[in-house]
Coordinates of C-alpha atoms and ligand atoms in Angstrom, one line a residue:
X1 CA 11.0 3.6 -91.2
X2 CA 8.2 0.6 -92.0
X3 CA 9.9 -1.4 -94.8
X4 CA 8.6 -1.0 -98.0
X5 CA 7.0 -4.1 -100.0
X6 CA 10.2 -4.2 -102.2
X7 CA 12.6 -4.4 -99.0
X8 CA 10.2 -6.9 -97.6
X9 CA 10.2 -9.3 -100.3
X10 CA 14.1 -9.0 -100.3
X11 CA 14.9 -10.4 -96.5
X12 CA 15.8 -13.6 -95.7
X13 CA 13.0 -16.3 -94.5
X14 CA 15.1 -15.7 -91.4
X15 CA 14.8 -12.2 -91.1
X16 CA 11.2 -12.2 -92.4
X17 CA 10.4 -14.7 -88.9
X18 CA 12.1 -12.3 -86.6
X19 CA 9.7 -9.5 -88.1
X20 CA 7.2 -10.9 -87.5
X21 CA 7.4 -12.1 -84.4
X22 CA 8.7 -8.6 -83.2
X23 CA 5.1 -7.8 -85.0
X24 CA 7.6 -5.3 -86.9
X25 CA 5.4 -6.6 -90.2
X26 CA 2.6 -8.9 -90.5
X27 CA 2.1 -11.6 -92.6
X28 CA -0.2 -10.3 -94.4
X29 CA 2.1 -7.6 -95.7
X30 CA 4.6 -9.7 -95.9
X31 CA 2.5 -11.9 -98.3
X32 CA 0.9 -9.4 -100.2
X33 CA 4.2 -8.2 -101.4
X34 CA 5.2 -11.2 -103.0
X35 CA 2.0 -12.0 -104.6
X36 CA 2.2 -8.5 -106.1
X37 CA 5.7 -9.4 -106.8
X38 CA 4.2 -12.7 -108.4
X39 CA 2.1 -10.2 -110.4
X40 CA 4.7 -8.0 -111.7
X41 CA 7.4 -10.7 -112.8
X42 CA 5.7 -13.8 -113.2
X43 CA 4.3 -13.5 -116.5
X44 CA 8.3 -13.4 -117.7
X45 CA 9.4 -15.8 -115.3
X46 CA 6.7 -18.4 -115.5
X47 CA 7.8 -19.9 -112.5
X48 CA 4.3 -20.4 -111.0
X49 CA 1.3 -22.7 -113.0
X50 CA -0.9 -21.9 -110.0
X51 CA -0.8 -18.9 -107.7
X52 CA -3.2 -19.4 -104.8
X53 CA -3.2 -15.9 -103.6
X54 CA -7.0 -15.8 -101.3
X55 CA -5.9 -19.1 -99.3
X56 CA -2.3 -17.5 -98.9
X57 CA -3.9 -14.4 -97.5
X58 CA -6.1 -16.3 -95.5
X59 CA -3.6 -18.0 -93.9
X60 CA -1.5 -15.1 -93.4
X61 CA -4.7 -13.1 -91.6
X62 CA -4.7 -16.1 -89.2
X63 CA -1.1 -16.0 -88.5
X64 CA -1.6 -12.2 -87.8
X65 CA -4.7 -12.6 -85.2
X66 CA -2.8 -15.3 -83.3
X67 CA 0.1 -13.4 -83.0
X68 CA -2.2 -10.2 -82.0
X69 CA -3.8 -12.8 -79.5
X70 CA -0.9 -12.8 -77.7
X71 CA 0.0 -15.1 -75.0
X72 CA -0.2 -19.2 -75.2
X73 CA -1.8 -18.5 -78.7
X74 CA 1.1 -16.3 -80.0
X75 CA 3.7 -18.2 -77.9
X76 CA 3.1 -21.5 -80.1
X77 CA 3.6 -20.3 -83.1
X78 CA 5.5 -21.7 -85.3
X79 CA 9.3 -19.7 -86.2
X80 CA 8.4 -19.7 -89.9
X81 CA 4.5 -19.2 -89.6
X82 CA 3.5 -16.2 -91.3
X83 CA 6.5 -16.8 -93.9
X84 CA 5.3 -17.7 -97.6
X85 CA 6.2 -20.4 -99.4
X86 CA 5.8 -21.9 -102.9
X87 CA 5.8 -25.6 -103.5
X88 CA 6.7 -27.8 -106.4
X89 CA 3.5 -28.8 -108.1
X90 CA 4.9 -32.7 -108.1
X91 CA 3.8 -32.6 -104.7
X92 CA 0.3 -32.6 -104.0
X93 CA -2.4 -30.4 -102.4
X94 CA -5.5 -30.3 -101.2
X95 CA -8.1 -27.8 -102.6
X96 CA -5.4 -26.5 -105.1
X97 CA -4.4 -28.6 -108.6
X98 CA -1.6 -30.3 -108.8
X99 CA -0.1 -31.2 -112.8
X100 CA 3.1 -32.8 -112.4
X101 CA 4.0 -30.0 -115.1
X102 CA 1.8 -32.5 -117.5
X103 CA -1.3 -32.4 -119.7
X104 CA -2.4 -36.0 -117.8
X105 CA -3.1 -34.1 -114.9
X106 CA -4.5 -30.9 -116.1
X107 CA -7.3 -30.1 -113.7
X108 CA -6.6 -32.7 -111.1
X109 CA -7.5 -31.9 -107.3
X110 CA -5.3 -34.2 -105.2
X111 CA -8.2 -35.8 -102.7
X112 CA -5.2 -35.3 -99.7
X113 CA -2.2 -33.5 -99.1
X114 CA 1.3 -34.5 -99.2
X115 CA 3.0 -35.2 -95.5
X116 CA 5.1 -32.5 -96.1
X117 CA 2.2 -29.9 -96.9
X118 CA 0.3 -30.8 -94.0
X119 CA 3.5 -29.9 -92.0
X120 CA 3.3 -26.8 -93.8
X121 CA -0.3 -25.7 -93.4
X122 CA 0.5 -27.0 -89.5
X123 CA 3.4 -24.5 -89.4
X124 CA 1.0 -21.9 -90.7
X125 CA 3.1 -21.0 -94.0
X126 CA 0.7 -19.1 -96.3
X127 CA 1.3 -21.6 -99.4
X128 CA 1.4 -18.9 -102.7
X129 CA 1.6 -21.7 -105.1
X130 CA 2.4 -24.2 -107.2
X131 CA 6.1 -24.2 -108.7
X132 CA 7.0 -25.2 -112.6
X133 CA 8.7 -28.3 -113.4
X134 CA 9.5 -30.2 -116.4
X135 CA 7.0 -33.4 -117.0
X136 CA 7.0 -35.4 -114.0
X137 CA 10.1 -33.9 -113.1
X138 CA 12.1 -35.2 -116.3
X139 CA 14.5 -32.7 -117.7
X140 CA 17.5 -30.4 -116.5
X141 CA 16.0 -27.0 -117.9
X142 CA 12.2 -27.0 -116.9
X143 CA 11.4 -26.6 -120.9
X144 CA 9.7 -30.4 -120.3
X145 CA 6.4 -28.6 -119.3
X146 CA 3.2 -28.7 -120.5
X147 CA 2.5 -25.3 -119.2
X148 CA 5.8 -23.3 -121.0
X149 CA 9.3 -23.1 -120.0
X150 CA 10.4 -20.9 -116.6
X151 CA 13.6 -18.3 -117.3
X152 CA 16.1 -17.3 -115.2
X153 CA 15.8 -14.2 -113.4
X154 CA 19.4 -13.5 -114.1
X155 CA 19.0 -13.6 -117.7
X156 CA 15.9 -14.3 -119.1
X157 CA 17.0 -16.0 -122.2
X158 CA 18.5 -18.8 -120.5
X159 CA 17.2 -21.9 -118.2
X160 CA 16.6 -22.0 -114.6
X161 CA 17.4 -25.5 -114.5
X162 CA 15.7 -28.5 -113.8
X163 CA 13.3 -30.3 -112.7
X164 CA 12.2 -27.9 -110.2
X165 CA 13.4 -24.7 -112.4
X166 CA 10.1 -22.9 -110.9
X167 CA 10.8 -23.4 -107.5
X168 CA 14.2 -21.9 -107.7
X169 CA 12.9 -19.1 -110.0
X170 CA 10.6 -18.2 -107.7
X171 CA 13.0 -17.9 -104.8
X172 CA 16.0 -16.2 -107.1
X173 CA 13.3 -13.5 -108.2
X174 CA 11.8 -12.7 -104.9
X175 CA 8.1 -14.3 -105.6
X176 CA 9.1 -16.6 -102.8
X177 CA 11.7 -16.7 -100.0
X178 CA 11.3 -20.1 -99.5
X179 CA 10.2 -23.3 -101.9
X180 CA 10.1 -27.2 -101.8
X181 CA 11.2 -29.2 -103.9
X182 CA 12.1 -32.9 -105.7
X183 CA 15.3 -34.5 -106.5
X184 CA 16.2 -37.6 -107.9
X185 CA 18.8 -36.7 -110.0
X186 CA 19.3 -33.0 -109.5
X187 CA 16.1 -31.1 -109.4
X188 CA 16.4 -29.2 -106.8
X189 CA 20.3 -29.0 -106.8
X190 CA 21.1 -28.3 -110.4
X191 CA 18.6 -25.3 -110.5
X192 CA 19.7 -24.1 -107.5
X193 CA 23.3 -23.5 -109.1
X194 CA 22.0 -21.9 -112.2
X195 CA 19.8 -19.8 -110.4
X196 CA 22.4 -18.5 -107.5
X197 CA 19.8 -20.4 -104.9
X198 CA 20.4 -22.9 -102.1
X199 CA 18.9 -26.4 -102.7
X200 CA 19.1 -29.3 -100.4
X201 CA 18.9 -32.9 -101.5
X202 CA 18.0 -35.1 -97.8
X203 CA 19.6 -38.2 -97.4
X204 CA 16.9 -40.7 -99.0
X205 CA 14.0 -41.6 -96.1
X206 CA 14.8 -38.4 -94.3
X207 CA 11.9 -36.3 -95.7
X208 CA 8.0 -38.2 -96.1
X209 CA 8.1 -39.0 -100.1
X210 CA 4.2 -39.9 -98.9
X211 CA 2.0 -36.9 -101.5
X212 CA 5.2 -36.5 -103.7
X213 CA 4.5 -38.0 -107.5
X214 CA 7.0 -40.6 -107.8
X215 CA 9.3 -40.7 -111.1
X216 CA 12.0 -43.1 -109.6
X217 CA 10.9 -44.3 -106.1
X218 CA 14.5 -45.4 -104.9
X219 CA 16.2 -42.2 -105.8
X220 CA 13.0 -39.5 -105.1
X221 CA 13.1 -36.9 -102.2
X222 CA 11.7 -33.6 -101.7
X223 CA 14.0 -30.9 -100.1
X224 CA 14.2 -27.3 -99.1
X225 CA 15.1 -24.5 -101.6
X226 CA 16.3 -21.5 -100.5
X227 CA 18.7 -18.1 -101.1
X228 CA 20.6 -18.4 -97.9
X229 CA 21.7 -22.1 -96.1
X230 CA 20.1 -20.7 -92.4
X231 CA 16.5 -20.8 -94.9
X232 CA 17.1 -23.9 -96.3
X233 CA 18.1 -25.3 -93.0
X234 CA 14.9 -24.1 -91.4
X235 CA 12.7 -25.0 -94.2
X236 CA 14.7 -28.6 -94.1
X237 CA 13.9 -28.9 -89.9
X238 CA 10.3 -28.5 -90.7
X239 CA 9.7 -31.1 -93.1
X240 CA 12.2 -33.6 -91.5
X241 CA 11.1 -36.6 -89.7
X242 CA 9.8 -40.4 -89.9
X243 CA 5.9 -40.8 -91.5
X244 CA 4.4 -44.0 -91.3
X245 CA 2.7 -43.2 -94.8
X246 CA 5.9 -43.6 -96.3
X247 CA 7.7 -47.3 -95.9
X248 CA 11.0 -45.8 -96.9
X249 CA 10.7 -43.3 -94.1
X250 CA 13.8 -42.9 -91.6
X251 CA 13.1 -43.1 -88.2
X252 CA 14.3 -41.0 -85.4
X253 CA 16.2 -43.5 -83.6
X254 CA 18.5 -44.7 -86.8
X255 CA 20.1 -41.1 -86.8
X256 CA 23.7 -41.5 -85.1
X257 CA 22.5 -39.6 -82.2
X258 CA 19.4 -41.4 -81.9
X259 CA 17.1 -38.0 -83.0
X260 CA 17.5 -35.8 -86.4
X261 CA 19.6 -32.7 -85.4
X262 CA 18.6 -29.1 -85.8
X263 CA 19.6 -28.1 -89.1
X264 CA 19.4 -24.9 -88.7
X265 CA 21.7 -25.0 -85.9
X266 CA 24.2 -26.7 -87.8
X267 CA 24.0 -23.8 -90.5
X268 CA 25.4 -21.4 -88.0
X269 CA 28.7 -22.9 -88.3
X270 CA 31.1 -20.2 -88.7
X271 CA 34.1 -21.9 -89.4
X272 CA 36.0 -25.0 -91.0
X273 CA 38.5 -25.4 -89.3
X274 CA 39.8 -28.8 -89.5
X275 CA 37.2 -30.3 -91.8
X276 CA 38.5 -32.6 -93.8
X277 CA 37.3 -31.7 -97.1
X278 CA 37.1 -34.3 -100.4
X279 CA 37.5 -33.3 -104.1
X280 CA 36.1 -36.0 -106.0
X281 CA 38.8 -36.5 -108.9
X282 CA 36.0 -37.8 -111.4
X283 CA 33.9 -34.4 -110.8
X284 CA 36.1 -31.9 -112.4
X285 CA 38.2 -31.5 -115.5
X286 CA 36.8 -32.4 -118.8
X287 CA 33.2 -31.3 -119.8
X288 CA 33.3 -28.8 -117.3
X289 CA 33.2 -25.0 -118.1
X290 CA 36.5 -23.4 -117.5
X291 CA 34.8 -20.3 -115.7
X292 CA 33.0 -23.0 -113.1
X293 CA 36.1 -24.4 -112.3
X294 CA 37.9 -21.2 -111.3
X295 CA 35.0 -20.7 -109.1
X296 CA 35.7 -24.0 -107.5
X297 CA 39.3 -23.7 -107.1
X298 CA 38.6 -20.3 -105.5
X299 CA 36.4 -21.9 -103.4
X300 CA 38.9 -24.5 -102.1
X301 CA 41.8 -22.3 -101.5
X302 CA 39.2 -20.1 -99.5
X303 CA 38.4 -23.0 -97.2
X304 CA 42.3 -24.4 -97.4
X305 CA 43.1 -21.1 -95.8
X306 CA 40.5 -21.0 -93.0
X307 CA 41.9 -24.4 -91.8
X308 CA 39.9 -26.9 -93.8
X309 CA 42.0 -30.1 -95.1
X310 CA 41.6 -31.2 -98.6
X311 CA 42.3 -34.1 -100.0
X312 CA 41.4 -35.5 -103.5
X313 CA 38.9 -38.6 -103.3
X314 CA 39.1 -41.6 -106.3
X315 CA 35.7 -42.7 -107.2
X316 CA 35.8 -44.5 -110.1
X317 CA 32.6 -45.9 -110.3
X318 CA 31.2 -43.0 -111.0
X319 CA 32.3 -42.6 -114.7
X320 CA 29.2 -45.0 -115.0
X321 CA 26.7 -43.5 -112.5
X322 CA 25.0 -41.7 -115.7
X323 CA 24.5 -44.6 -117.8
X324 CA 23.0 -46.6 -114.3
X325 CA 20.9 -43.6 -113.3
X326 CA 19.4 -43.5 -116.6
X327 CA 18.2 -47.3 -116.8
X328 CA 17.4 -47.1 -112.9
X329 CA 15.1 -44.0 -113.2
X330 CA 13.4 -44.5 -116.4
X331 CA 12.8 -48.4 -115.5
X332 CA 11.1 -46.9 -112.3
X333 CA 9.0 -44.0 -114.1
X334 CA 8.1 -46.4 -116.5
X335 CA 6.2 -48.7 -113.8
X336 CA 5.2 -45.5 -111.8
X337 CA 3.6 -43.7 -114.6
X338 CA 1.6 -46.8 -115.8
X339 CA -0.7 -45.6 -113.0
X340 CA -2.0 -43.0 -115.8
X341 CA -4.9 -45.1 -117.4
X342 CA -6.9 -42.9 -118.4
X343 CA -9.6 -44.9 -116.4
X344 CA -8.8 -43.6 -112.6
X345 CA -8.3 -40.2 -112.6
X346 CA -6.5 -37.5 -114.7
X347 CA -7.1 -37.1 -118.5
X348 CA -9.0 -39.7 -120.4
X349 CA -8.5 -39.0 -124.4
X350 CA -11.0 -41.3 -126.4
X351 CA -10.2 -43.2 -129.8
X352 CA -11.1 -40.6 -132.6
X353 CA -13.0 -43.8 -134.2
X354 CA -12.8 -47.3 -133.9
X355 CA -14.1 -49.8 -131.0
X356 CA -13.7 -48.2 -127.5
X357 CA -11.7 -50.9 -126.0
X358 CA -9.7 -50.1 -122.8
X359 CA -6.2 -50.5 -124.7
X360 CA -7.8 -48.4 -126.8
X361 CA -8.9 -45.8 -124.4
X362 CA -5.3 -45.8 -122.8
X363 CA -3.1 -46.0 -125.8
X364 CA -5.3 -42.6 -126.8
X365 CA -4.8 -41.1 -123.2
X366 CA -1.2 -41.6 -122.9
X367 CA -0.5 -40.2 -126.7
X368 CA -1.8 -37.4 -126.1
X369 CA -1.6 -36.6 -122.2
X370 CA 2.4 -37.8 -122.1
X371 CA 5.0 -35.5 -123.5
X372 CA 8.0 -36.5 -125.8
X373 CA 10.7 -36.9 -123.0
X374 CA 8.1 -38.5 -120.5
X375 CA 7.6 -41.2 -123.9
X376 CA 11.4 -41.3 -124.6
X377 CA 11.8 -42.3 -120.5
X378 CA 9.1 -44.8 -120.5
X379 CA 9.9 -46.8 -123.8
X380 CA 13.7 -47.0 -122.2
X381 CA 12.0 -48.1 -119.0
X382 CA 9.7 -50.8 -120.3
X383 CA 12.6 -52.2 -122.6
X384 CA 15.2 -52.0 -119.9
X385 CA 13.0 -54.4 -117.4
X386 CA 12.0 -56.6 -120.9
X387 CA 12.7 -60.5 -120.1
X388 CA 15.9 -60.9 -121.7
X389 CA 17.4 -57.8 -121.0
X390 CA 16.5 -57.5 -117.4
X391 CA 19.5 -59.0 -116.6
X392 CA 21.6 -57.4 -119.1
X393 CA 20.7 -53.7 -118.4
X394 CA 19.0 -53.2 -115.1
X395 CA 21.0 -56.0 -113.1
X396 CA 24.1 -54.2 -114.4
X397 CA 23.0 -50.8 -113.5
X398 CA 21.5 -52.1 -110.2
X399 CA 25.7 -53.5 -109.6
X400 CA 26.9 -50.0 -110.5
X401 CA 24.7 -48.6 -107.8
X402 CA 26.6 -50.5 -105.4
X403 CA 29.6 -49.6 -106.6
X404 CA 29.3 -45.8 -106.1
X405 CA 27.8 -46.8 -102.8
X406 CA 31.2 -48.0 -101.8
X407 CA 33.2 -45.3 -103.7
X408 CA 31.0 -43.1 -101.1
X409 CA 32.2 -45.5 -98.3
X410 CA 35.8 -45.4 -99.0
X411 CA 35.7 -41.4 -99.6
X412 CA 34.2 -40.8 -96.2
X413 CA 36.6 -42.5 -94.6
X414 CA 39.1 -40.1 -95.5
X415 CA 36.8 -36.6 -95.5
X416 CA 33.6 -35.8 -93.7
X417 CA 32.1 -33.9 -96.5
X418 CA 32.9 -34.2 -100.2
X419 CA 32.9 -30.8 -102.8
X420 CA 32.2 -30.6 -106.2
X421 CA 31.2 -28.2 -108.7
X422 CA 26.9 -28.6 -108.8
X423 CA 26.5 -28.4 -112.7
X424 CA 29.8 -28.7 -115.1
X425 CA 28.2 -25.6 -116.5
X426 CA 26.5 -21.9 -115.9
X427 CA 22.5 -21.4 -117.3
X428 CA 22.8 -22.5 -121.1
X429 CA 20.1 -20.5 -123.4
X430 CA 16.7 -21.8 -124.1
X431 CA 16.0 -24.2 -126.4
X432 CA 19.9 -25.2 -126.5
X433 CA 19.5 -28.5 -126.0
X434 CA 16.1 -29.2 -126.0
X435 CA 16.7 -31.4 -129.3
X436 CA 19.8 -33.4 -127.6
X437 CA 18.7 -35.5 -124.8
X438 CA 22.1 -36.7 -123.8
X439 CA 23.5 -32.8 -123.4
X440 CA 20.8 -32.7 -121.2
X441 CA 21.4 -35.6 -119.1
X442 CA 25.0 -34.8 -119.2
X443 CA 23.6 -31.7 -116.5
X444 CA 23.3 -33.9 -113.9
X445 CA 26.5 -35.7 -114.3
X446 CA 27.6 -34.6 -110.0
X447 CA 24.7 -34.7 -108.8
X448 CA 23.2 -38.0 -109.7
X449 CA 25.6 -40.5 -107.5
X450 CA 24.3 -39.1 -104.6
X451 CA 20.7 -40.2 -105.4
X452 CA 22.1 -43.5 -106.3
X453 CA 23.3 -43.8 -103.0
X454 CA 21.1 -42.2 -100.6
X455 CA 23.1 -39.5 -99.2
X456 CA 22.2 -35.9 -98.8
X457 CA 23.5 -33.0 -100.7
X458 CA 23.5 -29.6 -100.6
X459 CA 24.2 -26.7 -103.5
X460 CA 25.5 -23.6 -102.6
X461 CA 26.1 -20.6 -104.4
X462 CA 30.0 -20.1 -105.4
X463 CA 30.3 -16.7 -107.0
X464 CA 30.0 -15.6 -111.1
X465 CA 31.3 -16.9 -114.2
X466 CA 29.8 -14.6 -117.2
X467 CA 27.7 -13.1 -115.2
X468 CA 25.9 -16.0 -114.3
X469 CA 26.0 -18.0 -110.9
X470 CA 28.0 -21.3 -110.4
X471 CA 27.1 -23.9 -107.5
X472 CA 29.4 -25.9 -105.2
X473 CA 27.7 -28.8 -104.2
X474 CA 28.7 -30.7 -100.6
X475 CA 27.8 -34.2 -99.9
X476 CA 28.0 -36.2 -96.8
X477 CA 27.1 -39.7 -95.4
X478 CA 23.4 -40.6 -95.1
X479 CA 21.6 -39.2 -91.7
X480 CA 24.8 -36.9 -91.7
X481 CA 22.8 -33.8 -93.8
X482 CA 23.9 -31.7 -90.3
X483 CA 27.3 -31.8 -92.2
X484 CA 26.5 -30.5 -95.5
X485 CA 24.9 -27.6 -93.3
X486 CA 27.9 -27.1 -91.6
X487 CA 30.3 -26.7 -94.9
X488 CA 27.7 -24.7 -97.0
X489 CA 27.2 -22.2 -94.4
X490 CA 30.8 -21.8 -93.6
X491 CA 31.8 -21.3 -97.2
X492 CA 28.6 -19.1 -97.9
X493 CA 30.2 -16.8 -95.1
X494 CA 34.0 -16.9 -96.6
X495 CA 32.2 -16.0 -99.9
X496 CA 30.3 -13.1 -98.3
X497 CA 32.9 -11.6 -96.0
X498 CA 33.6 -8.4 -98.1
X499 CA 31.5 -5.3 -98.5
X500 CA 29.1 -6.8 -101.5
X501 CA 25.9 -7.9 -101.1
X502 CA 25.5 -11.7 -101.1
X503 CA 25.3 -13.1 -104.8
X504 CA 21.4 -14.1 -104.8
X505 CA 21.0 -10.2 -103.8
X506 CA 22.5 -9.1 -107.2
X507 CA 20.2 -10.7 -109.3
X508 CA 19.4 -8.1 -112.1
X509 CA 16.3 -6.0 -111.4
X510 CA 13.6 -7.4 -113.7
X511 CA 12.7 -4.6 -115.0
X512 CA 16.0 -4.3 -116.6
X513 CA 16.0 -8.0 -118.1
X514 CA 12.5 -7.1 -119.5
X515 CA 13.5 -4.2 -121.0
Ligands
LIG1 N1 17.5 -34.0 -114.6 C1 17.4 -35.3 -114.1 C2 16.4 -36.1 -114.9 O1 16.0 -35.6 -115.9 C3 17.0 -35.2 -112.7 C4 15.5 -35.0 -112.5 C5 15.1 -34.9 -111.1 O2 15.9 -34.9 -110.2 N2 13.8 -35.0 -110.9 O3 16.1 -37.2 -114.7

């Protein structure tokens, strides 16, 4: 029986890949049913501010005449061409706008394409979009954006998370089976534990930043989002590798084995046995909602009994890694975003009256083109780096940093990956703390030291707590993100190994969140 559009749309990337190249579907099915799906959710969801759908088919029309070709011509495609993907719209694109989820960009075309789109359009992925995202990435819920909030598929009166709340929208409702995203404090892990997604945070320089908007430069990197860890681990083996457009790139030869290993094999790890397993004492306990930590007990005991070893890590430092990230970050955004002048490109707001000075001209622009957390950020910034208090805030943060760097050190030298619940809590309901910027920040409270020190992370879905998904994030050395594969996928299996259908495949049908 062919599969219908609705059975399509509900395969994994890595199912979808084997259809195709079996020529069981064609791409062009394949991404007609997700821009129809697009076109039947997305006005609830909001998870898209552009939907490209003629250069998606385009692309997908190509992928179907190579593969019809046959021979040499079929024989080189890529394993994911044909497969659709959406893409954070921090990340820019050629002949599609890119916002940065802000007014200041509205109506931008990016001159050139982000590294890891042209790996994208060179893998032959028929791009379907451009993901929501809270201003420049700033904000745990995805309410930050110019262009409206994005809800969560599983209940559409709560968050998706954020930044990328779009991206791993998108993926939890089917309009995508596979996205990209940012992180530099949690955007693409945070929403995917509120969404029941997987999201992968590369150790620092191990995925081009080169075409990414840049918030906080030392803690930015884009990553794969996904509903299984075999997707994200494809996705992840794709965009990998050294750029030379990007200075803080990794190169080949400085991973332990002297080249980056397949992901995706690493993700068909089956079982723990003797992995010594960390629980980071500071990322439990207090603030955290009772209902995640059950799930991340259960989660433990399930890898205790398939062989893993636990062992409880210190990391005291980290009590402080919120208060460093947030002088570190906004100092960064605040000399990143003074790039919006008003004068280059973007919006230009002029003075209502008055001489039409360039201050003038600016301090117009960035009223109006700047939201109120992208202002909050850039005010902290520009007074944390102030002479006089450079040395007082940032130098302090900047000795934290190193700090949690060697909390990490000392931690993997008794486990090889470390476990922690994602976010201390499930999706909180719109609006909830959109007037309370520190409940916000207080999101990101486990995922944040990793940025700080470079290493990669992975969130993976770790069953219900009201109904509503909880993540369990792993984190390993930097250049070791092969490990965070390894434990996700065995613990995604352990989850899985009863007669349910995995959790991102119980999502509530839309039509009954709607209603
Ligand atoms: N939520 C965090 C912040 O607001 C992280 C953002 C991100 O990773 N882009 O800064």
């Amino acid at each position: 029986m062919a599969p219908t559009p609705d059975s399509l749309i509900r395969l994994t990337a890595a199912q979808m890949s084997a259809k195709l190249r079996t020529g069981e579907i064609t791409s062009v099915e394949l991404t007609q049913a997700h821009l129809d799906r697009i076109g039947a959710v997305d006005e609830t969801i909001n998870a898209f501010i552009h939907v490209s759908g003629d250069e998606a088919l385009q692309t997908a029309a190509a992928v179907d005449a190579s593969r019809a070709a046959g021979g040499a011509e079929a024989e080189q495609l890529h394993p994911l061409a044909g497969v659709p993907i959406a893409i954070k719209d921090l990340i820019v694109t050629k002949g599609q706008p890119t916002t940065a989820g802000s007014k200041m960009l509205q109506g931008w075309m990016s001159p050139y394409d982000a590294t890891v789109v042209e790996k994208i359009r060179t893998a032959r992925m028929p791009i379907l979009g451009k993901t929501n995202l809270d201003e420049f990435a700033m904000g745990s819920s995805t309410e930050h954006s110019a262009y409206g909030p994005t809800r969560n598929p599983w209940d559409i009166t709560r968050i998706p998370g954020g930044s990328g709340g779009g991206s791993a929208a998108a993926v939890a409702a089917f309009e995508a089976p596979l996205a990209l995203g940012t992180d530099t404090g949690g955007s693409i892990r945070q929403p995917g534990a509120v969404t029941g997604t997987v999201g992968t945070k590369p150790t620092y320089g191990g995925v081009s930043r080169y075409g990414a908007i840049a918030m906080a430069s030392s803690l930015d990197q884009i990553g794969p989002v996904a509903r299984t860890v075999e997707d994200a681990a494809l996705l992840h083996d794709l965009i990998a590798g050294h750029d030379e457009k990007d200075s803080t790139s990794l190169a080949e030869a400085e991973y332990p084995e002297g080249r980056i290993p397949s992901f995706a094999e690493a993700a068909t790890t089956k079982n723990v046995a003797g992995l010594r397993i960390g629980v980071i004492k500071q990322l439990q306990g207090s603030g955290y909602q009772a209902g995640v930590l059950s799930r991340f007990q259960e989660a433990l005991d399930q890898l205790r009994d398939n062989g893993a070893e636990i062992v409880e890590v210190d990391c005291p430092s980290f009590d402080y890694a919120l208060g460093a990230y947030y002088l570190i970050m906004p100092s960064e955004a605040s000399s990143n975003l003074a790039r919006y002048d008003g004068v280059r490109y973007g919006t230009r707001v002029l003075p209502e009256s008055g001489p039409m000075t360039i201050e003038r001209v600016m301090g117009a622009t960035r009223a109006a083109g700047f939201g109120d957390e992208v202002k909050r950020r850039i005010i902290l910034g520009t007074y944390a780096l102030s002479a006089g208090y450079y040395d007082a805030y940032y130098g302090s943060a900047q000795k934290i940093r190193t700090l949690i760097q060697r909390d990490f050190e000392a931690a993997f030298e008794r486990a090889d990956v470390l476990v922690s619940p994602t976010s201390p809590t499930v999706a909180f309901p719109l609006e909830d703390k959109l007037d309370d910027p520190l409940a916000m920040y207080l999101n990101d409270v486990a995922t944040i030291p990793a940025n700080l020190a470079g290493i990669p992370g992975i969130s993976v879905p770790g069953g219900l707590s009201e109904g509503l998904p909880v993540g369990i994030q792993f984190l390993a050395p930097a250049k070791e993100d092969a490990r965070v594969y390894r434990a996700a996928a065995a613990l995604e299996r352990l989850l899985n190994d009863n007669d349910e259908p995995p959790l991102w495949a119980q999502v509530p049908a839309l039509e009954e969140v709607t209603r």
